[in-house]
XYZ file of C-alpha atoms in Angstrom:
164
model
C 25.039 21.344 6.191
C 22.568 23.630 4.480
C 26.171 24.926 2.027
C 27.364 21.670 2.447
C 24.249 19.936 0.302
C 23.912 23.500 -2.033
C 27.594 23.060 -2.818
C 26.972 19.158 -3.649
C 23.090 19.887 -5.702
C 25.163 22.509 -7.198
C 27.875 20.234 -8.033
C 25.468 17.026 -9.265
C 23.966 19.410 -11.454
C 27.350 20.953 -13.333
C 27.984 17.214 -13.850
C 24.927 16.278 -15.385
C 25.226 19.223 -17.731
C 29.427 18.593 -19.229
C 27.994 15.335 -19.067
C 24.877 16.074 -21.525
C 27.500 18.064 -24.055
C 30.069 15.728 -24.356
C 27.263 12.875 -24.875
C 25.677 16.054 -28.067
C 29.109 15.848 -29.519
C 29.713 12.606 -30.048
C 28.774 10.036 -32.443
C 28.589 9.378 -35.614
C 25.655 10.863 -38.308
C 23.622 7.792 -39.462
C 24.460 7.343 -42.858
C 22.594 5.921 -45.187
C 25.177 3.106 -47.125
C 22.652 1.529 -49.058
C 23.976 2.675 -52.718
C 27.643 1.001 -51.835
C 27.477 -0.986 -48.058
C 28.272 -3.798 -49.487
C 31.310 -2.363 -51.434
C 34.529 -4.198 -50.558
C 38.130 -2.333 -50.234
C 40.799 -5.141 -49.801
C 44.128 -5.698 -47.272
C 46.859 -6.439 -48.252
C 49.891 -7.550 -45.910
C 47.340 -7.766 -42.306
C 47.543 -11.228 -43.205
C 49.069 -13.858 -45.130
C 46.632 -13.505 -47.773
C 44.472 -10.399 -48.414
C 41.030 -9.577 -47.162
C 38.192 -7.816 -48.065
C 36.497 -5.497 -45.253
C 32.855 -4.011 -46.986
C 31.659 -0.607 -46.630
C 29.377 -2.322 -43.797
C 31.516 -3.963 -42.078
C 33.693 -0.956 -41.772
C 30.455 1.279 -40.368
C 29.688 -1.504 -38.072
C 32.873 -0.451 -35.781
C 33.485 1.895 -33.781
C 32.938 4.857 -35.916
C 33.587 8.569 -35.552
C 32.823 11.888 -37.258
C 35.334 14.711 -37.334
C 34.864 17.793 -38.046
C 37.992 19.099 -40.370
C 39.393 21.004 -43.217
C 42.847 20.536 -45.472
C 46.115 22.497 -45.185
C 46.225 22.900 -48.542
C 41.835 24.715 -48.305
C 40.952 23.069 -51.532
C 38.338 21.058 -50.180
C 37.217 23.090 -47.313
C 35.267 22.380 -43.866
C 34.430 18.905 -43.726
C 32.302 16.805 -41.369
C 33.348 13.088 -41.869
C 32.243 10.199 -40.794
C 34.188 6.808 -40.826
C 36.263 4.253 -38.982
C 40.515 5.621 -37.656
C 42.532 3.279 -39.814
C 43.455 2.367 -35.870
C 40.773 1.143 -34.678
C 40.499 -1.322 -38.481
C 44.244 -1.912 -37.496
C 42.254 -3.697 -34.310
C 40.175 -5.766 -36.095
C 43.851 -8.075 -36.950
C 44.837 -7.951 -33.508
C 47.823 -5.277 -34.928
C 48.083 -1.003 -34.311
C 49.313 1.733 -36.249
C 53.203 0.702 -34.636
C 53.173 -2.549 -36.092
C 52.551 -0.967 -39.611
C 55.790 0.690 -42.123
C 54.036 2.213 -44.275
C 51.000 1.763 -46.324
C 49.715 3.131 -49.307
C 44.938 3.675 -50.239
C 44.438 3.015 -53.658
C 42.106 4.884 -55.647
C 39.335 2.653 -58.239
C 40.527 5.699 -60.110
C 44.440 4.468 -60.372
C 45.234 7.691 -58.583
C 47.310 5.814 -55.183
C 48.730 7.880 -52.355
C 51.982 5.805 -50.043
C 52.445 7.011 -46.317
C 54.950 6.381 -43.968
C 55.494 4.938 -41.223
C 56.759 7.861 -39.018
C 52.912 10.298 -40.937
C 51.138 7.401 -40.313
C 51.429 7.274 -36.516
C 51.649 11.492 -36.522
C 48.053 11.639 -37.967
C 44.518 10.752 -37.069
C 43.484 8.615 -40.258
C 39.382 8.108 -41.238
C 38.132 5.637 -43.320
C 34.829 7.563 -44.288
C 32.201 6.896 -46.238
C 29.682 10.065 -44.897
C 30.737 13.645 -45.572
C 28.593 16.025 -44.753
C 25.628 13.779 -43.069
C 24.935 12.330 -46.401
C 26.597 9.005 -48.240
C 29.249 9.883 -50.523
C 28.294 10.599 -53.620
C 29.460 8.513 -56.901
C 32.623 9.842 -57.362
C 34.059 9.673 -54.397
C 32.381 6.588 -52.498
C 32.877 3.539 -51.775
C 35.666 5.140 -49.074
C 37.660 8.287 -49.186
C 40.314 8.960 -46.853
C 40.278 11.821 -44.083
C 43.404 12.944 -42.594
C 42.766 15.918 -40.641
C 44.416 19.048 -41.092
C 46.899 17.936 -43.333
C 47.043 18.641 -47.598
C 43.578 17.395 -49.220
C 46.177 15.591 -51.916
C 46.517 12.992 -48.918
C 42.538 12.815 -48.775
C 42.064 9.796 -51.559
C 39.115 8.716 -52.719
C 37.158 5.617 -53.833
C 39.613 3.883 -52.353
C 38.900 0.099 -53.128
C 42.646 -1.351 -52.141
C 45.485 -0.650 -48.861
C 47.964 -2.453 -48.324
C 50.543 -2.396 -45.851
C 54.001 -3.615 -44.636
């Protein structure tokens, strides 16, 4: 009887410790987006007409902080905070499976196209913070982060996304 209680107590303690460890690794960094929170990203192709989403609206969605690096090692390791593309699409009743391709555009006129297959194979984050800090003016209002991919896809200053 004592041994059984000891085992149950030990299991309870282990579960509590594992829960604490999991919670410590979850969540997002608290990013001060006040400098660019009202900046808008145009979303084209999700509805009949273009829609706009602010960085503040993105930050209010179910966001994550991910630690990653690019395969090209041009940027090094980063801890990015933002919303995953699938979460954004859910706001419009869509999923990544509904998208055959997309193109990210930056304020600097740089653009990156992605195929539907690539979209399905990768987590794609619309980051509004890097390494626990707001984006700098060379990256704000939003930066694409695709963990374990070439940093050429990590477009900065995103102001438009076209979905097909």
